[in-house]
Structures are given as structure tokens and as C-alpha cells.
mmCIF file of C-alpha atoms and ligand atoms in Angstrom:
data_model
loop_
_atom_site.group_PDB
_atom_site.id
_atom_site.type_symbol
_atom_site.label_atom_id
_atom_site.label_comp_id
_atom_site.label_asym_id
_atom_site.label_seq_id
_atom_site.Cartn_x
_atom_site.Cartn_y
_atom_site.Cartn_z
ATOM 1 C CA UNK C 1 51.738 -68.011 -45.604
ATOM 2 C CA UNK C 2 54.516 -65.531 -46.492
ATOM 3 C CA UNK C 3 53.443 -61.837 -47.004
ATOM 4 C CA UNK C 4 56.466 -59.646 -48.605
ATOM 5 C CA UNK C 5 55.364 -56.152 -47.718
ATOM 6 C CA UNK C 6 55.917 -53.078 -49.198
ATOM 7 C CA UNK C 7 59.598 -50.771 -48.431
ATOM 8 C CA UNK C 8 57.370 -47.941 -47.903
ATOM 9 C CA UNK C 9 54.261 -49.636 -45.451
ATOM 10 C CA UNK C 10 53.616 -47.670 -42.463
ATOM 11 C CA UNK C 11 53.350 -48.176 -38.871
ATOM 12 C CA UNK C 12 49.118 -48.438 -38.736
ATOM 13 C CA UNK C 13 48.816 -50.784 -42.514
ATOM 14 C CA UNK C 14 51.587 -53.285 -40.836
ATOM 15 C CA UNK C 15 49.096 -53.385 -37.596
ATOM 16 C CA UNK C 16 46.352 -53.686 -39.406
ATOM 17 C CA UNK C 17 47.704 -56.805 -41.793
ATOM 18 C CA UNK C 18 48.827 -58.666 -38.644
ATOM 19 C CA UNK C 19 45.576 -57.882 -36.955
ATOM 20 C CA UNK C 20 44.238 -59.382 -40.166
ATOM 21 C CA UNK C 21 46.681 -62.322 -39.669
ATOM 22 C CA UNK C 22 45.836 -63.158 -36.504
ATOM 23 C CA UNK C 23 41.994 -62.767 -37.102
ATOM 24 C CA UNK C 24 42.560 -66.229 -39.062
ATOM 25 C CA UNK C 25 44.136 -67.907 -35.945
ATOM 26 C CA UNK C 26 47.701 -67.291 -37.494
ATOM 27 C CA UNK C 27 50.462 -66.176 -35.705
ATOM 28 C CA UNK C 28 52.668 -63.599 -37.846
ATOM 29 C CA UNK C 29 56.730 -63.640 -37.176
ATOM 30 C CA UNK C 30 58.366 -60.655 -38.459
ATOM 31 C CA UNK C 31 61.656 -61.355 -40.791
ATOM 32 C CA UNK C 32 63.513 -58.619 -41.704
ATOM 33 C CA UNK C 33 66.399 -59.023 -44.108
ATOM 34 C CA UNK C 34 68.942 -57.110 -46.039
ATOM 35 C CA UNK C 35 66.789 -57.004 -49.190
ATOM 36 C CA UNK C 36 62.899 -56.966 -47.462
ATOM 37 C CA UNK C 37 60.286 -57.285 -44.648
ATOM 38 C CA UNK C 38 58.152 -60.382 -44.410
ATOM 39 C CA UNK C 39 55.971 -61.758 -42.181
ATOM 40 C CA UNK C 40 55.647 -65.552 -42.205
ATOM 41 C CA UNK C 41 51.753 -66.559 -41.317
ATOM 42 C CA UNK C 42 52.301 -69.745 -39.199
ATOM 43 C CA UNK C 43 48.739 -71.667 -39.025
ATOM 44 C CA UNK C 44 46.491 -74.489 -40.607
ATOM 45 C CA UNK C 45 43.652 -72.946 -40.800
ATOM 46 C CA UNK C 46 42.161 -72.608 -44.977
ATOM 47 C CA UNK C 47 41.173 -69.329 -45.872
ATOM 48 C CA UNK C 48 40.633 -66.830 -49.238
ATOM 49 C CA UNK C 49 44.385 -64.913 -49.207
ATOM 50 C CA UNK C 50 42.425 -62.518 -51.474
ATOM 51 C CA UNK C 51 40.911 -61.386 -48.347
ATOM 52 C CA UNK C 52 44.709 -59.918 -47.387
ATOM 53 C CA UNK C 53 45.789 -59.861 -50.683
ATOM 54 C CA UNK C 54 44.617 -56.597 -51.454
ATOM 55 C CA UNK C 55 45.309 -54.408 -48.028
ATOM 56 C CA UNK C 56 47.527 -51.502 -48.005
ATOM 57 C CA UNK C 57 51.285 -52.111 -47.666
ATOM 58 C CA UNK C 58 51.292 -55.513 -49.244
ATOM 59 C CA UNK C 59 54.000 -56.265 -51.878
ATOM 60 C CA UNK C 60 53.394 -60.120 -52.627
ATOM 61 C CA UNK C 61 51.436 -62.868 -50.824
ATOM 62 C CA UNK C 62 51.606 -66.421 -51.164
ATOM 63 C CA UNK C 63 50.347 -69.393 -49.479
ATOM 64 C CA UNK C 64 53.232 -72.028 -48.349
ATOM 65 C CA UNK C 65 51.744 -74.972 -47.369
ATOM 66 C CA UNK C 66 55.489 -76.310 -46.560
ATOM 67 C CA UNK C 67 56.552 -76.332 -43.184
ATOM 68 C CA UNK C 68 59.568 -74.269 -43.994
ATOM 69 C CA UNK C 69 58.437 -71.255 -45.413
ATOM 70 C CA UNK C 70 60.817 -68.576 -47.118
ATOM 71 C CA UNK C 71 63.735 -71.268 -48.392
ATOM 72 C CA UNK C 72 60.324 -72.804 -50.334
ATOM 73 C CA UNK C 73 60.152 -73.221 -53.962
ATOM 74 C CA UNK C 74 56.122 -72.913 -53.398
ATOM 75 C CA UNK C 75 57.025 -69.937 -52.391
ATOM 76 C CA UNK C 76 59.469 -69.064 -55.406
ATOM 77 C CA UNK C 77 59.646 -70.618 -58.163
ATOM 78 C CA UNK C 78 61.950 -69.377 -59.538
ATOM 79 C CA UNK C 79 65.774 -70.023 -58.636
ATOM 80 C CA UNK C 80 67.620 -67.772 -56.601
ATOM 81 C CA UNK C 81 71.055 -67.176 -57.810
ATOM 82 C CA UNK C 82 73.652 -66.478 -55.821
ATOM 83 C CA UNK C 83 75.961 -63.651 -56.809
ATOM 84 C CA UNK C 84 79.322 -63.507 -55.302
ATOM 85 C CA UNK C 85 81.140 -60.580 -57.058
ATOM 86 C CA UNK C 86 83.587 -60.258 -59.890
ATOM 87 C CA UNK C 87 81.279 -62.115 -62.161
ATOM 88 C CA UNK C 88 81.028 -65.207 -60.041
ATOM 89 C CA UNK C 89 77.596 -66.909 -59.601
ATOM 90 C CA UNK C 90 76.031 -70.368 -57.942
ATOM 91 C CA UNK C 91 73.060 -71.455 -59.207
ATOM 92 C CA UNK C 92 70.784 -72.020 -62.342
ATOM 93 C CA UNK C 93 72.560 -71.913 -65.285
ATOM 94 C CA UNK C 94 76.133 -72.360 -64.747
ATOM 95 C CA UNK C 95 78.147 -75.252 -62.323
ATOM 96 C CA UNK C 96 79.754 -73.676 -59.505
ATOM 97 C CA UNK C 97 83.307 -75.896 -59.064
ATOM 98 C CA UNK C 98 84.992 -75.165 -55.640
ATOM 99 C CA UNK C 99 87.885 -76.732 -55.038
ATOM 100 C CA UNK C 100 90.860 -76.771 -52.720
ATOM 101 C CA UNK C 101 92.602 -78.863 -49.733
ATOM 102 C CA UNK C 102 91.139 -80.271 -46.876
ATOM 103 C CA UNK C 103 92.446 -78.043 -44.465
ATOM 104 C CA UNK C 104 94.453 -74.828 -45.123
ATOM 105 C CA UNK C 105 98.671 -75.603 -44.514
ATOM 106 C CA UNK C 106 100.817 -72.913 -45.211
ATOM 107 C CA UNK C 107 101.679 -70.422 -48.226
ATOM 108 C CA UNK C 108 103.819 -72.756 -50.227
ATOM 109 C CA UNK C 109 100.145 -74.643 -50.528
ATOM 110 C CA UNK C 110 98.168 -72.207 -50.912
ATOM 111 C CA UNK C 111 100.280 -70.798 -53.884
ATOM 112 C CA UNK C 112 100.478 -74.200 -55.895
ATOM 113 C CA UNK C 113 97.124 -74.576 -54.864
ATOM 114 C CA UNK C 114 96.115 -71.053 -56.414
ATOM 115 C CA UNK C 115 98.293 -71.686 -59.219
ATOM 116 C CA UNK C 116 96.157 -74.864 -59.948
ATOM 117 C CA UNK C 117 92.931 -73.299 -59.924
ATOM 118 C CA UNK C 118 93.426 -70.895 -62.226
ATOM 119 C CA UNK C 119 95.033 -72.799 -64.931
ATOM 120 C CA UNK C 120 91.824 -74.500 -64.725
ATOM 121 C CA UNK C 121 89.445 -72.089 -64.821
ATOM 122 C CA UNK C 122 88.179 -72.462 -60.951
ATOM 123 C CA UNK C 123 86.883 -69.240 -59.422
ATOM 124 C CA UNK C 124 86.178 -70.588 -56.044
ATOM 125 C CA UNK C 125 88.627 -71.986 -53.418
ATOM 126 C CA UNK C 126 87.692 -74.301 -50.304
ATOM 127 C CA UNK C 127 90.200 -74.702 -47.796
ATOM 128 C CA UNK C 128 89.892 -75.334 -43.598
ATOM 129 C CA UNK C 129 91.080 -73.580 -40.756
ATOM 130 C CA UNK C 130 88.784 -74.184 -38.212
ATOM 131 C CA UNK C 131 88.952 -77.928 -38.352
ATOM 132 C CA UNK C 132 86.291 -80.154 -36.972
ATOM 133 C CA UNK C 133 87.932 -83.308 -35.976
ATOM 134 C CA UNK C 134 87.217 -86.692 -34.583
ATOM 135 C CA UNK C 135 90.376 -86.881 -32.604
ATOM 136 C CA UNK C 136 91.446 -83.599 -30.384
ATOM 137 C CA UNK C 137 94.461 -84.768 -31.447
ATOM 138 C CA UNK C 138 94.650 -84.136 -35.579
ATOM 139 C CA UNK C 139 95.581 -81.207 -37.037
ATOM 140 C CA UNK C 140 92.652 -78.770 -35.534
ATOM 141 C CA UNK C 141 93.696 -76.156 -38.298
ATOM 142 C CA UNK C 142 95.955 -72.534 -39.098
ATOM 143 C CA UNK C 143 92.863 -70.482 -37.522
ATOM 144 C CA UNK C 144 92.568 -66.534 -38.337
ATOM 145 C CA UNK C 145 96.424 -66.270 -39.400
ATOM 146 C CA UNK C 146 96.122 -69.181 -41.910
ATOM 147 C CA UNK C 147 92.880 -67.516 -43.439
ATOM 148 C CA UNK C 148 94.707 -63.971 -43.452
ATOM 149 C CA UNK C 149 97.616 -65.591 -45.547
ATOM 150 C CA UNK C 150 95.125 -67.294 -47.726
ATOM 151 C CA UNK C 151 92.484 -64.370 -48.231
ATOM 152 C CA UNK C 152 96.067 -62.159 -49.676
ATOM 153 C CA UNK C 153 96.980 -64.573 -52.301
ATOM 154 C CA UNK C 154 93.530 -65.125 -52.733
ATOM 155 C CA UNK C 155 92.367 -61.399 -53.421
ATOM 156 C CA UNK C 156 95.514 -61.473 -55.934
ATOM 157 C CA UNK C 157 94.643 -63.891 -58.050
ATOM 158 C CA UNK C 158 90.913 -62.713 -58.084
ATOM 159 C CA UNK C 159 89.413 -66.193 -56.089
ATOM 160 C CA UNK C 160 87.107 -66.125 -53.983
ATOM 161 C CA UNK C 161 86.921 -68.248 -50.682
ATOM 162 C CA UNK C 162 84.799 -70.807 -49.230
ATOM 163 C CA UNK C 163 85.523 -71.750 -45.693
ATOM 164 C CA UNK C 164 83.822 -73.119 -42.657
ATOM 165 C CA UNK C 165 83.417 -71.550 -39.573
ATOM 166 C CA UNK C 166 82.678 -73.419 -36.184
ATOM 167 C CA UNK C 167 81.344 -70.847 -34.027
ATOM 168 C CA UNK C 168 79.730 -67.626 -33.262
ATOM 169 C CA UNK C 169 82.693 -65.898 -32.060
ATOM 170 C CA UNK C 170 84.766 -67.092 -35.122
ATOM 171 C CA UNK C 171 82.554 -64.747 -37.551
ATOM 172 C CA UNK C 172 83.311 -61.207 -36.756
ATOM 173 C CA UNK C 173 87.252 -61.868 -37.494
ATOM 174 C CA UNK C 174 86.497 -63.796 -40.307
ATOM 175 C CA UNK C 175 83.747 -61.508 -42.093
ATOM 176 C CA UNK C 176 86.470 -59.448 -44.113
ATOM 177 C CA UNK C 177 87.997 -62.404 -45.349
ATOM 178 C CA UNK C 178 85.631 -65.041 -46.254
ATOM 179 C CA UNK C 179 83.102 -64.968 -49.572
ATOM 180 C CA UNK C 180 81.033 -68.026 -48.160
ATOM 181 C CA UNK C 181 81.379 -69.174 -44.823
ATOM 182 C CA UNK C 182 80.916 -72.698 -44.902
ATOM 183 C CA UNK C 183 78.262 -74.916 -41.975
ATOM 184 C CA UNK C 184 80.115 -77.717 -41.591
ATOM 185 C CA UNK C 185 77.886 -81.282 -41.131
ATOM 186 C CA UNK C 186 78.738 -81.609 -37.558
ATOM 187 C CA UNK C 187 77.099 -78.085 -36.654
ATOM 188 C CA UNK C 188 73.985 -78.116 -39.471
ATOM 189 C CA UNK C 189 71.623 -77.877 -36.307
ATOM 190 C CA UNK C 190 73.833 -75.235 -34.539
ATOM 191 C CA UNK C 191 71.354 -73.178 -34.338
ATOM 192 C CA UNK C 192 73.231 -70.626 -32.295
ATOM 193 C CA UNK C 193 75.168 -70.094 -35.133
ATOM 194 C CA UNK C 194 72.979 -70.451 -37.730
ATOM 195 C CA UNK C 195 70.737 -67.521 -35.950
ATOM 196 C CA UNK C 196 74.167 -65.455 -36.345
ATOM 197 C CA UNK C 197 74.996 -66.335 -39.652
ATOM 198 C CA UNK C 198 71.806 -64.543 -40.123
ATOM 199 C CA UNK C 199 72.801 -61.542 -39.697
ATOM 200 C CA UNK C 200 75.719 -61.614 -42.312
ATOM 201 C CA UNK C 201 75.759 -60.131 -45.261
ATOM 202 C CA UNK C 202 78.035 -62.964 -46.764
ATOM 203 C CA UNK C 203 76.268 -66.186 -48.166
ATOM 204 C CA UNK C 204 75.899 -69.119 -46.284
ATOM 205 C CA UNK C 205 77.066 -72.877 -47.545
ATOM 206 C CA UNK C 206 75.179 -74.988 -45.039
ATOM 207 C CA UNK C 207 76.010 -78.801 -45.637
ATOM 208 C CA UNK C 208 73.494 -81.734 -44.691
ATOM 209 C CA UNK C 209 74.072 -83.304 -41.012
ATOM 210 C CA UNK C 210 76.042 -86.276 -40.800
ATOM 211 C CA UNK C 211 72.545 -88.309 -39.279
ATOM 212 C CA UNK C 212 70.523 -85.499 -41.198
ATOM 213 C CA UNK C 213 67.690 -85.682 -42.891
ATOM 214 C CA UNK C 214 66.641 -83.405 -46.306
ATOM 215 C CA UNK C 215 63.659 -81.980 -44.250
ATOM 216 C CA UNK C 216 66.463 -80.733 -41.632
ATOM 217 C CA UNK C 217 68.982 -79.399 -43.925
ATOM 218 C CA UNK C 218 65.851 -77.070 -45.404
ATOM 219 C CA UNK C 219 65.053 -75.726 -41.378
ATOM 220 C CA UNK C 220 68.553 -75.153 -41.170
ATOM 221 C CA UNK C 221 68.408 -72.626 -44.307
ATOM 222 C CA UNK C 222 65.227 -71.325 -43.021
ATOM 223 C CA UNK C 223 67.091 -70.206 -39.548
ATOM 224 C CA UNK C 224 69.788 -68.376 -41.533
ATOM 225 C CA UNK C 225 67.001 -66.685 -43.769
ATOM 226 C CA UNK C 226 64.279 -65.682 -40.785
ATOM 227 C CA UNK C 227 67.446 -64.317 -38.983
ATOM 228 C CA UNK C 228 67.703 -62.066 -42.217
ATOM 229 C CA UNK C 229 70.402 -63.635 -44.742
ATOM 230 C CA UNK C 230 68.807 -64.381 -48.154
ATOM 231 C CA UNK C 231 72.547 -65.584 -49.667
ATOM 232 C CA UNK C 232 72.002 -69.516 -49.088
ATOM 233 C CA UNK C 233 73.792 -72.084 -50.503
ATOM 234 C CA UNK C 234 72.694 -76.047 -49.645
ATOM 235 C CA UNK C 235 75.459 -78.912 -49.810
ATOM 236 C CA UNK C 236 74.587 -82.661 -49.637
ATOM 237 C CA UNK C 237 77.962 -84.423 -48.604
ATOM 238 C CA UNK C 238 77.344 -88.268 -47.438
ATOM 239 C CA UNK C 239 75.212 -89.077 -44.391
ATOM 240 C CA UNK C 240 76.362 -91.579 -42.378
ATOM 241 C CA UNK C 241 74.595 -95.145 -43.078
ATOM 242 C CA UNK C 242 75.077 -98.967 -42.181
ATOM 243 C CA UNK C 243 77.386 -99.052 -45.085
ATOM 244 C CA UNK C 244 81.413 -99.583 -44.272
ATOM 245 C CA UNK C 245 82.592 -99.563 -47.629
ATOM 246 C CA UNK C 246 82.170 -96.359 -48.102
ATOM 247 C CA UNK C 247 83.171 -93.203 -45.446
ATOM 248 C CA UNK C 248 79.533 -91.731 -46.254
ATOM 249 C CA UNK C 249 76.672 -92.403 -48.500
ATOM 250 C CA UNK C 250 76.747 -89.654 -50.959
ATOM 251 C CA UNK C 251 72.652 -89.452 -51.175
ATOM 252 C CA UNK C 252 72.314 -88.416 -54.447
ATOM 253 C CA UNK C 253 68.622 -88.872 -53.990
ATOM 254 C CA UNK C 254 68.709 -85.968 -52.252
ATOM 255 C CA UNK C 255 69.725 -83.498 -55.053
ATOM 256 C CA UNK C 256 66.770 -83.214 -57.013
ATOM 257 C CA UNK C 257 64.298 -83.552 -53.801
ATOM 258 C CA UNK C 258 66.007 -80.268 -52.930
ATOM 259 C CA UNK C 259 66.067 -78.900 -56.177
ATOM 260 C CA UNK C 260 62.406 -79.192 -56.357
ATOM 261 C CA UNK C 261 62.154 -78.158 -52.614
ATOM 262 C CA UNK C 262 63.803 -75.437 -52.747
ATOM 263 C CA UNK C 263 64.917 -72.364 -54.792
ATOM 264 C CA UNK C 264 68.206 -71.952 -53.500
ATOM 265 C CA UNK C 265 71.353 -73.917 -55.055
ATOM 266 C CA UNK C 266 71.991 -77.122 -54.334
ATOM 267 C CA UNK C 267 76.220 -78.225 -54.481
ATOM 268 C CA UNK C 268 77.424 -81.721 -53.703
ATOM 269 C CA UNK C 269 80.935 -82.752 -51.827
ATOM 270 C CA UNK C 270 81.451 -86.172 -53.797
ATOM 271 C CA UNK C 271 85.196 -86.055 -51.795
ATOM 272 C CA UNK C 272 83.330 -86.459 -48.582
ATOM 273 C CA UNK C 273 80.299 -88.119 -49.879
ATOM 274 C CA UNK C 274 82.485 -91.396 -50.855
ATOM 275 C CA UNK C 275 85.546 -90.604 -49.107
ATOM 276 C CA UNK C 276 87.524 -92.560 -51.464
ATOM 277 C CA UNK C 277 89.746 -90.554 -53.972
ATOM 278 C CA UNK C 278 89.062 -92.476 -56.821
ATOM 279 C CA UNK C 279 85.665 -92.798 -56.612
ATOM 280 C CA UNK C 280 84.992 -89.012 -56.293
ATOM 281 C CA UNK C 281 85.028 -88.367 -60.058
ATOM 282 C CA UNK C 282 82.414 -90.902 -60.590
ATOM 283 C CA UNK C 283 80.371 -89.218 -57.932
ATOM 284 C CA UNK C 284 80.715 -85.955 -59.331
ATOM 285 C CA UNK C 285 79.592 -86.914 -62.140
ATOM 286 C CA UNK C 286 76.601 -88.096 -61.137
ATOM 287 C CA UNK C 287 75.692 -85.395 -58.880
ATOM 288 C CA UNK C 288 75.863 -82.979 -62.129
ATOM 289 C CA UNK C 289 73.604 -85.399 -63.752
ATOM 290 C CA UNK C 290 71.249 -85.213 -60.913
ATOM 291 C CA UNK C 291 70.909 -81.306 -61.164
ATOM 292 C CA UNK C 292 73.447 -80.621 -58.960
ATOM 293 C CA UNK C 293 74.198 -76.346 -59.055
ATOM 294 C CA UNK C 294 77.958 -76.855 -58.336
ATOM 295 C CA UNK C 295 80.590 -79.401 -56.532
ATOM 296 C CA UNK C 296 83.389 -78.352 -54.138
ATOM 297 C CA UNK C 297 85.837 -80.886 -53.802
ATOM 298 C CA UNK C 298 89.528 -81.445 -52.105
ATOM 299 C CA UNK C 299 92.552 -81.086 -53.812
ATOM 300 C CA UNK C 300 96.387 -80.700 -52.843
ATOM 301 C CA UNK C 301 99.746 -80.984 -54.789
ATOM 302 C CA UNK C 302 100.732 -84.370 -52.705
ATOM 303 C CA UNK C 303 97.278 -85.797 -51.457
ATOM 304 C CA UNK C 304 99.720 -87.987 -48.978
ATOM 305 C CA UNK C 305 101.529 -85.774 -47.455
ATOM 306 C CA UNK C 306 98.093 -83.834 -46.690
ATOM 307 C CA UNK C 307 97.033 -82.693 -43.065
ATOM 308 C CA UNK C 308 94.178 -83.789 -43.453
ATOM 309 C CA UNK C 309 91.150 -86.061 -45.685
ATOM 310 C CA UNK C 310 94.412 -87.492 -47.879
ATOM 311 C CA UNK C 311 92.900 -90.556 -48.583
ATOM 312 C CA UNK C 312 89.489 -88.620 -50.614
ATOM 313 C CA UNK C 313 91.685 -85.321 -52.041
ATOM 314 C CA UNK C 314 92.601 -85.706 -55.492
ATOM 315 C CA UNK C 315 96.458 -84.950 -56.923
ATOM 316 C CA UNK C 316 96.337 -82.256 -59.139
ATOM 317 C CA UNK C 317 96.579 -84.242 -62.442
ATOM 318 C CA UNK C 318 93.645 -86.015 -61.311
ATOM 319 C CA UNK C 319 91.538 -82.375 -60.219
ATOM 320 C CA UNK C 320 92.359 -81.628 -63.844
ATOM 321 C CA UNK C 321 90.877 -84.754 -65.522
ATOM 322 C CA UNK C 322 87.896 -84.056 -63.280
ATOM 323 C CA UNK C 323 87.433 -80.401 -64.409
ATOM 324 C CA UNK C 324 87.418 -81.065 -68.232
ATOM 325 C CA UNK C 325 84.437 -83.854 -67.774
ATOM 326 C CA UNK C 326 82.600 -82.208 -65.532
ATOM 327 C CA UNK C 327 82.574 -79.228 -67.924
ATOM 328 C CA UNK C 328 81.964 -81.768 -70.391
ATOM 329 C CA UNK C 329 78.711 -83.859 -68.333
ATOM 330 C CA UNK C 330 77.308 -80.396 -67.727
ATOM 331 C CA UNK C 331 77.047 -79.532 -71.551
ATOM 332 C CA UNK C 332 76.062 -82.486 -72.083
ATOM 333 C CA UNK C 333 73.245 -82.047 -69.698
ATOM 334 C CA UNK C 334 72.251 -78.750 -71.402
ATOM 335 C CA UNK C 335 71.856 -80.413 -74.809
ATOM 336 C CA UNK C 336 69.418 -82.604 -73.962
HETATM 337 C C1 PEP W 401 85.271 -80.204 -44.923
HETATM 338 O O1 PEP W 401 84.680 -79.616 -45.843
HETATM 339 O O2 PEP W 401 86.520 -80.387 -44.919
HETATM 340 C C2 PEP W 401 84.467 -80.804 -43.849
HETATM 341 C C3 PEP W 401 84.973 -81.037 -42.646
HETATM 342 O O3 PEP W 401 83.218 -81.080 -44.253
HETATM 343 P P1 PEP W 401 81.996 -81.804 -43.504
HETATM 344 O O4 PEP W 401 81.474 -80.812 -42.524
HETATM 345 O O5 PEP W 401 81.043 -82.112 -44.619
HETATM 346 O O6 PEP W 401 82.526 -83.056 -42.844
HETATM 347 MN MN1 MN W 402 87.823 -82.619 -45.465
#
């Protein structure tokens, strides 16, 4: 059960609805976020809302019978869209491209890189420099300096950035700078973080665990939300399977199971969903077909010479060709 109660409720009605709450053996949690007050009714026991429903201080009231509560499309129906500034939206309605390298390598990239986007119509940037890595050894990232650089030629050319951070402590340096902060798969059940990213008011890009499953990704969102961030933004970017011939199995499955889940967008990462660059078109493709809200792929000038992911970023040229048919599979979507 999720009551949204009123700005304006005073001390005694808020007693008196969790009184009310509790009289039904439910427990009420309290989540306060930038935009409102809610408390979640955790229980299994049926009962007549209307017998709430109408008590002082109550805004809306609906019953979830999900286990996740506020990031439920029971709860609403309709889609949230997610408004970054500047005109620039994710979710119902328009696709959301992201694009940019692997990992974040210095100016002379991050110009051509710029220059790139723009001549094709790409208003958000992805980019590393906190780098999760397999090996300590690889390239671990530029850090805070690297995102400075970035966020100046960014803010120039009117882009805005997505980029993932690893750790609490990483947030408050990063805040000015970043437009989403990106929950990379190895830390989806971080929930450490995700309990801090809760207290942002920047959206949240939280992609699916490497080993995790759809129900998981969702309680991940609902830890950034009960913490108090409404700006969330799900990714589904290849679990990890029996399959070899592939460096993930892009579940595309999983795109409309959210979508019907839940109300917030849903983005796929075909470049780390196949892992193979010339596969990724194909997979973007399909994850627009599949209802996908946006796609946020890697890109560089020289994908071999990249620090990182080379071998699933796409060359420029091909970042182009991808752009014009996935504006293309999206309209074509719409016309149906
Ligand atoms: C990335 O986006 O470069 C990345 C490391 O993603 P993931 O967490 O999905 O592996
Ligand atoms: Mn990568």
C-alpha cells in the first residue's frame, strides 16, 4: 500500500493514518522525497482502503500488491519522464541516445568525441572515469580531473553527461558535474550507495547486475526512491549466461517485463549487452523494437587504440549509420 499524503498534513492526521495503518497489521515506513511524503504500508493482510481513503491529510492511496512498491506501475500508470534540463527528456515519447567512449581519455577525445555528437543530433554523452575493471591492472580511469575537463567542454557545447560512479565518497565531488550518475552492473546491489544516491537531486541510471535478475534491478530502484530520489532511470546491459559466444546476453526479454513493471524508463547498452562491435547495431535495434526508452552506447574516433571496451565501441562512421536507423526503427515503431 502506498499513501501519498498531503504537503500541508499535520503532526496529529499523520499519527492518526499510521495508527490506522498499523490497526490492519501493517507496518508504515516513512519516504520522504524531494517532490512528496509517502508512507509505504508493508503487509498481506486484505482490507477496504476506503476505510483510509478518506482520513484527513491523505493526497492519494493505492494498493500495490508488488513487492516493490513506489518504482510500481500498479502504483502509476502512467510513465514517469525524466527531465534533464535544456529540453532534454528520457522516457515515453521520445528515444533517449547516449553515447560516448568507454572510459573518458583526455581532451583531444573528448573534443572529437563532442564534435561527433552534435553533428548527430546526440544530447547525452557517456564516458568513464571511475572504471570498474577485471584486472587492477587496466586503465582504472582519469577520476575527478578527467570529469572536470569533460563537464567544461561539455557545458559548452550544451551536452549533458552520463557517468558512473563507484562509491559513496565519489558523489559529493562529482554532484556539480554529472547530469546522471550512472550504477554500474558490478555495484546494482550496493546498497550503501544506492541509499546515498538517494539523497541526490540528480537522476539515477542504475544498470541490471551482471548475475541479476529483473525482480533485483526493480529493489535496486526502489532503494534509491525510499531514500528520496524520484529521477530513476533502469538499464538492461547483458547478464552473464552459459553462452561464450557472446561477452553477455543482452536479455531483451527483459525490456518490456520492465516496461510493464515499472513506470520509470527503461534504456538498453546493446555495446555491452553483445560485446561485439558489429553486432551492437543489430541489438539496438531490437531493443527499440522491444520498447526500449533510449540506448547509450560506446563510441571513440579509433575504437583500437581505445583504453578501454575497443573490441564493442563503434568508429564514428559506424555511430553515424547507427543514429540514422535507429531514428528511423523508432518512427517506424510510432506508425504502427
Ligand atoms: C560501462 O558503462 O562502461 C560499464 C562498465 O558498464 P557495466 O557496469 O554495464 O559493465
Ligand atoms: Mn565499457
Amino acid at each position: 500500500m502506498i499513501i501519498q499524503l498531503k504537503n500541508n498534513i499535520d503532526s496529529d492526521q499523520k499519527k492518526a493514518i499510521i495508527k490506522k495503518v498499523n490497526s490492519f497489521k501493517y507496518e508504515a515506513n516513512e519516504v520522504k522525497t524531494q517532490k512528496a511524503t509517502y508512507l509505504i504500508g508493508i503487509g498481506t493482510k486484505e482490507f477496504d482502503i476506503r476505510q483510509i481513503g478518506n482520513m484527513p491529510g491523505i493526497a492519494d492511496i493505492h494498493i500495490v500488491s508488488d513487492s516493490y512498491k513506489l518504482v510500481s506501475r500498479k502504483w502509476k500508470v502512467k510513465p514517469t519522464i525524466i527531465d534533464l534540463g535544456d529540453g532534454v527528456t528520457i522516457g515515453e515519447g521520445s528515444l533517449a541516445m547516449m553515447a560516448g567512449p568507454c572510459s573518458i581519455e583526455g581532451e583531444e577525445q573528448i573534443v572529437e568525441t563532442i564534435e561527433h555528437l552534435k553533428a548527430n543530433g546526440i544530447k547525452i554523452m557517456r564516458g568513464g572515469v571511475y572504471k570498474p575493471r577485471s584486472s587492477p591492472y587496466a586503465f582504472r580511469g582519469m577520476g575527478i580531473e578527467g570529469l572536470q575537463l569533460w563537464y567544461k567542454h561539455a557545458k559548452a557545447a550544451g551536452l549533458k553527461i552520463v557517468t558512473e560512479v563507484m562509491q559513496v565518497s565519489q558523489i559529493e565531488p562529482m554532484l556539480e558535474y554529472v547530469d546522471i550518475f550512472q550504477v554500474g552492473a558490478r555495484n546494482t546491489q550496493n546498497f550503501n550507495l544506492l541509499d546515498a544516491l538517494g539523497e541526490i537531486d540528480k537522476a539515477v541510471m542504475i544498470k541490471r547486475g551482471i548475475s541479476g535478475t529483473i525482480d533485483e534491478l526493480l529493489y535496486s530502484a526502489e532503494y534509491v526512491f525510499s531514500g528520496g530520489n524520484e529521477k530513476l532511470i533502469l538499464c538492461e546491459r547483458g547478464i552473464r549466461t552459459y553462452e561464450k559466444a557472446s561477452r553477455n546476453t543482452l536479455d531483451l526479454n527483459a525490456i518490456p517485463i520492465l516496461k510493464e513493471k515499472t513506470h520509470f524508463p527503461v534504456v538498453s547498452d546493446p555495446s555491452h549487452g553483445i560485446g561485439i562491435r558489429r553486432h551492437v547495431e543489430a541489438m539496438a535495434l531490437a531493443s527499440i523494437m522491444a520498447g526500449a526508452d533510449g540506448i547509450i552506447y560506446e563510441t571513440h574516433s579509433n575504437p583500437s587504440k581505445a583504453f578501454s571496451d575497443g573490441q564493442q565501441t563503434l568508429d564514428f562512421r559506424e555511430s553515424e549509420q547507427l543514429c540514422n536507423k535507429m531514428r528511423a526503427t523508432y518512427e517506424l515503431l510510432a506508425s504502427f
